[in-house]
Amino acid sequence: VQLTVWLLELQGWEARGEPHPLEALVLANTFQPDVLLCDREMPELDGYSFLERYRRGGGSAPVVLLTGHVSASESARGQAAGFAGFLG
């Protein structure tokens, strides 16, 4: 998480990171990001459950799914779930 935040800040972005998905939901509501990067596999929630809770809580920023599970079916699953993009 911290490496991703650091890389984004090097490019001039204002970034926040939170490795725990439940705390990340709180952060997303207070920080109100322009875009969220979300890992597929996290403790407590997977990326799909995170996206569902984020949307149910009123979050509207685009969410990009980050995963090492690179396949056409994973990309299609991410699109069907409502992710704005897929990086694998």
mmCIF file of C-alpha atoms in Angstrom:
data_model
loop_
_atom_site.group_PDB
_atom_site.id
_atom_site.type_symbol
_atom_site.label_atom_id
_atom_site.label_comp_id
_atom_site.label_asym_id
_atom_site.label_seq_id
_atom_site.Cartn_x
_atom_site.Cartn_y
_atom_site.Cartn_z
ATOM 1 C CA VAL A 1 0.000 0.000 0.000
ATOM 2 C CA GLN A 2 2.679 2.489 0.992
ATOM 3 C CA LEU A 3 4.665 1.819 -2.178
ATOM 4 C CA THR A 4 1.611 2.535 -4.324
ATOM 5 C CA VAL A 5 0.912 5.754 -2.405
ATOM 6 C CA TRP A 6 4.550 6.815 -2.776
ATOM 7 C CA LEU A 7 4.559 6.116 -6.527
ATOM 8 C CA LEU A 8 1.349 8.085 -7.029
ATOM 9 C CA GLU A 9 2.701 11.012 -5.009
ATOM 10 C CA LEU A 10 5.879 11.005 -7.121
ATOM 11 C CA GLN A 11 3.616 11.579 -10.118
ATOM 12 C CA GLY A 12 1.945 14.537 -8.408
ATOM 13 C CA TRP A 13 -1.210 12.821 -7.152
ATOM 14 C CA GLU A 14 -2.629 13.330 -3.677
ATOM 15 C CA ALA A 15 -2.929 9.766 -2.409
ATOM 16 C CA ARG A 16 -3.955 7.926 0.726
ATOM 17 C CA GLY A 17 -3.530 4.261 1.519
ATOM 18 C CA GLU A 18 -5.072 1.857 3.956
ATOM 19 C CA PRO A 19 -4.172 -1.851 4.005
ATOM 20 C CA HIS A 20 -7.289 -2.916 5.928
ATOM 21 C CA PRO A 21 -10.447 -2.837 3.804
ATOM 22 C CA LEU A 22 -12.878 -1.912 6.578
ATOM 23 C CA GLU A 23 -10.746 1.099 7.519
ATOM 24 C CA ALA A 24 -10.321 1.881 3.816
ATOM 25 C CA LEU A 25 -14.102 2.222 3.503
ATOM 26 C CA VAL A 26 -14.055 4.858 6.253
ATOM 27 C CA LEU A 27 -11.072 6.615 4.642
ATOM 28 C CA ALA A 28 -12.780 6.646 1.235
ATOM 29 C CA ASN A 29 -15.826 8.361 2.717
ATOM 30 C CA THR A 30 -13.768 11.031 4.490
ATOM 31 C CA PHE A 31 -11.105 11.570 1.793
ATOM 32 C CA GLN A 32 -13.569 11.316 -1.126
ATOM 33 C CA PRO A 33 -11.076 10.203 -3.787
ATOM 34 C CA ASP A 34 -11.361 10.778 -7.518
ATOM 35 C CA VAL A 35 -10.482 7.105 -8.064
ATOM 36 C CA LEU A 36 -9.887 4.072 -5.828
ATOM 37 C CA LEU A 37 -7.398 1.267 -6.395
ATOM 38 C CA CYS A 38 -8.589 -1.950 -4.810
ATOM 39 C CA ASP A 39 -6.756 -5.247 -4.472
ATOM 40 C CA ARG A 40 -8.714 -8.395 -5.252
ATOM 41 C CA GLU A 41 -7.370 -10.283 -2.236
ATOM 42 C CA MET A 42 -7.361 -8.469 1.091
ATOM 43 C CA PRO A 43 -7.845 -9.488 4.714
ATOM 44 C CA GLU A 44 -11.447 -9.290 5.981
ATOM 45 C CA LEU A 45 -13.000 -8.622 2.535
ATOM 46 C CA ASP A 46 -12.131 -9.446 -1.028
ATOM 47 C CA GLY A 47 -12.166 -6.711 -3.657
ATOM 48 C CA TYR A 48 -15.646 -7.623 -4.852
ATOM 49 C CA SER A 49 -17.128 -7.368 -1.360
ATOM 50 C CA PHE A 50 -15.250 -4.104 -0.828
ATOM 51 C CA LEU A 51 -16.758 -2.620 -3.992
ATOM 52 C CA GLU A 52 -20.244 -3.743 -2.981
ATOM 53 C CA ARG A 53 -19.933 -2.142 0.477
ATOM 54 C CA TYR A 54 -18.383 1.008 -0.966
ATOM 55 C CA ARG A 55 -21.291 1.464 -3.387
ATOM 56 C CA ARG A 56 -23.888 0.551 -0.761
ATOM 57 C CA GLY A 57 -22.374 3.237 1.496
ATOM 58 C CA GLY A 58 -22.840 5.864 -1.218
ATOM 59 C CA GLY A 59 -19.347 5.806 -2.719
ATOM 60 C CA SER A 60 -19.373 6.866 -6.351
ATOM 61 C CA ALA A 61 -15.709 7.185 -7.402
ATOM 62 C CA PRO A 62 -14.486 4.785 -10.072
ATOM 63 C CA VAL A 63 -12.801 1.721 -8.541
ATOM 64 C CA VAL A 64 -9.970 -0.083 -10.342
ATOM 65 C CA LEU A 65 -9.352 -3.736 -9.491
ATOM 66 C CA LEU A 66 -5.699 -4.712 -8.907
ATOM 67 C CA THR A 67 -4.923 -8.409 -9.089
ATOM 68 C CA GLY A 68 -2.336 -11.000 -9.905
ATOM 69 C CA HIS A 69 -5.144 -13.206 -11.253
ATOM 70 C CA VAL A 70 -4.690 -12.120 -14.851
ATOM 71 C CA SER A 71 -7.204 -13.740 -17.163
ATOM 72 C CA ALA A 72 -10.003 -12.778 -19.514
ATOM 73 C CA SER A 73 -12.539 -14.330 -17.138
ATOM 74 C CA GLU A 74 -11.234 -12.278 -14.176
ATOM 75 C CA SER A 75 -11.391 -9.115 -16.261
ATOM 76 C CA ALA A 76 -14.957 -9.938 -17.307
ATOM 77 C CA ARG A 77 -15.921 -10.715 -13.703
ATOM 78 C CA GLY A 78 -14.497 -7.362 -12.603
ATOM 79 C CA GLN A 79 -16.435 -5.500 -15.283
ATOM 80 C CA ALA A 80 -19.644 -7.331 -14.402
ATOM 81 C CA ALA A 81 -19.152 -6.431 -10.717
ATOM 82 C CA GLY A 82 -18.853 -2.745 -11.593
ATOM 83 C CA PHE A 83 -15.126 -2.092 -11.492
ATOM 84 C CA ALA A 84 -14.086 0.769 -13.757
ATOM 85 C CA GLY A 85 -10.866 -0.955 -14.769
ATOM 86 C CA PHE A 86 -8.649 -3.950 -14.255
ATOM 87 C CA LEU A 87 -4.871 -3.999 -13.687
ATOM 88 C CA GLY A 88 -3.169 -7.343 -13.433
#
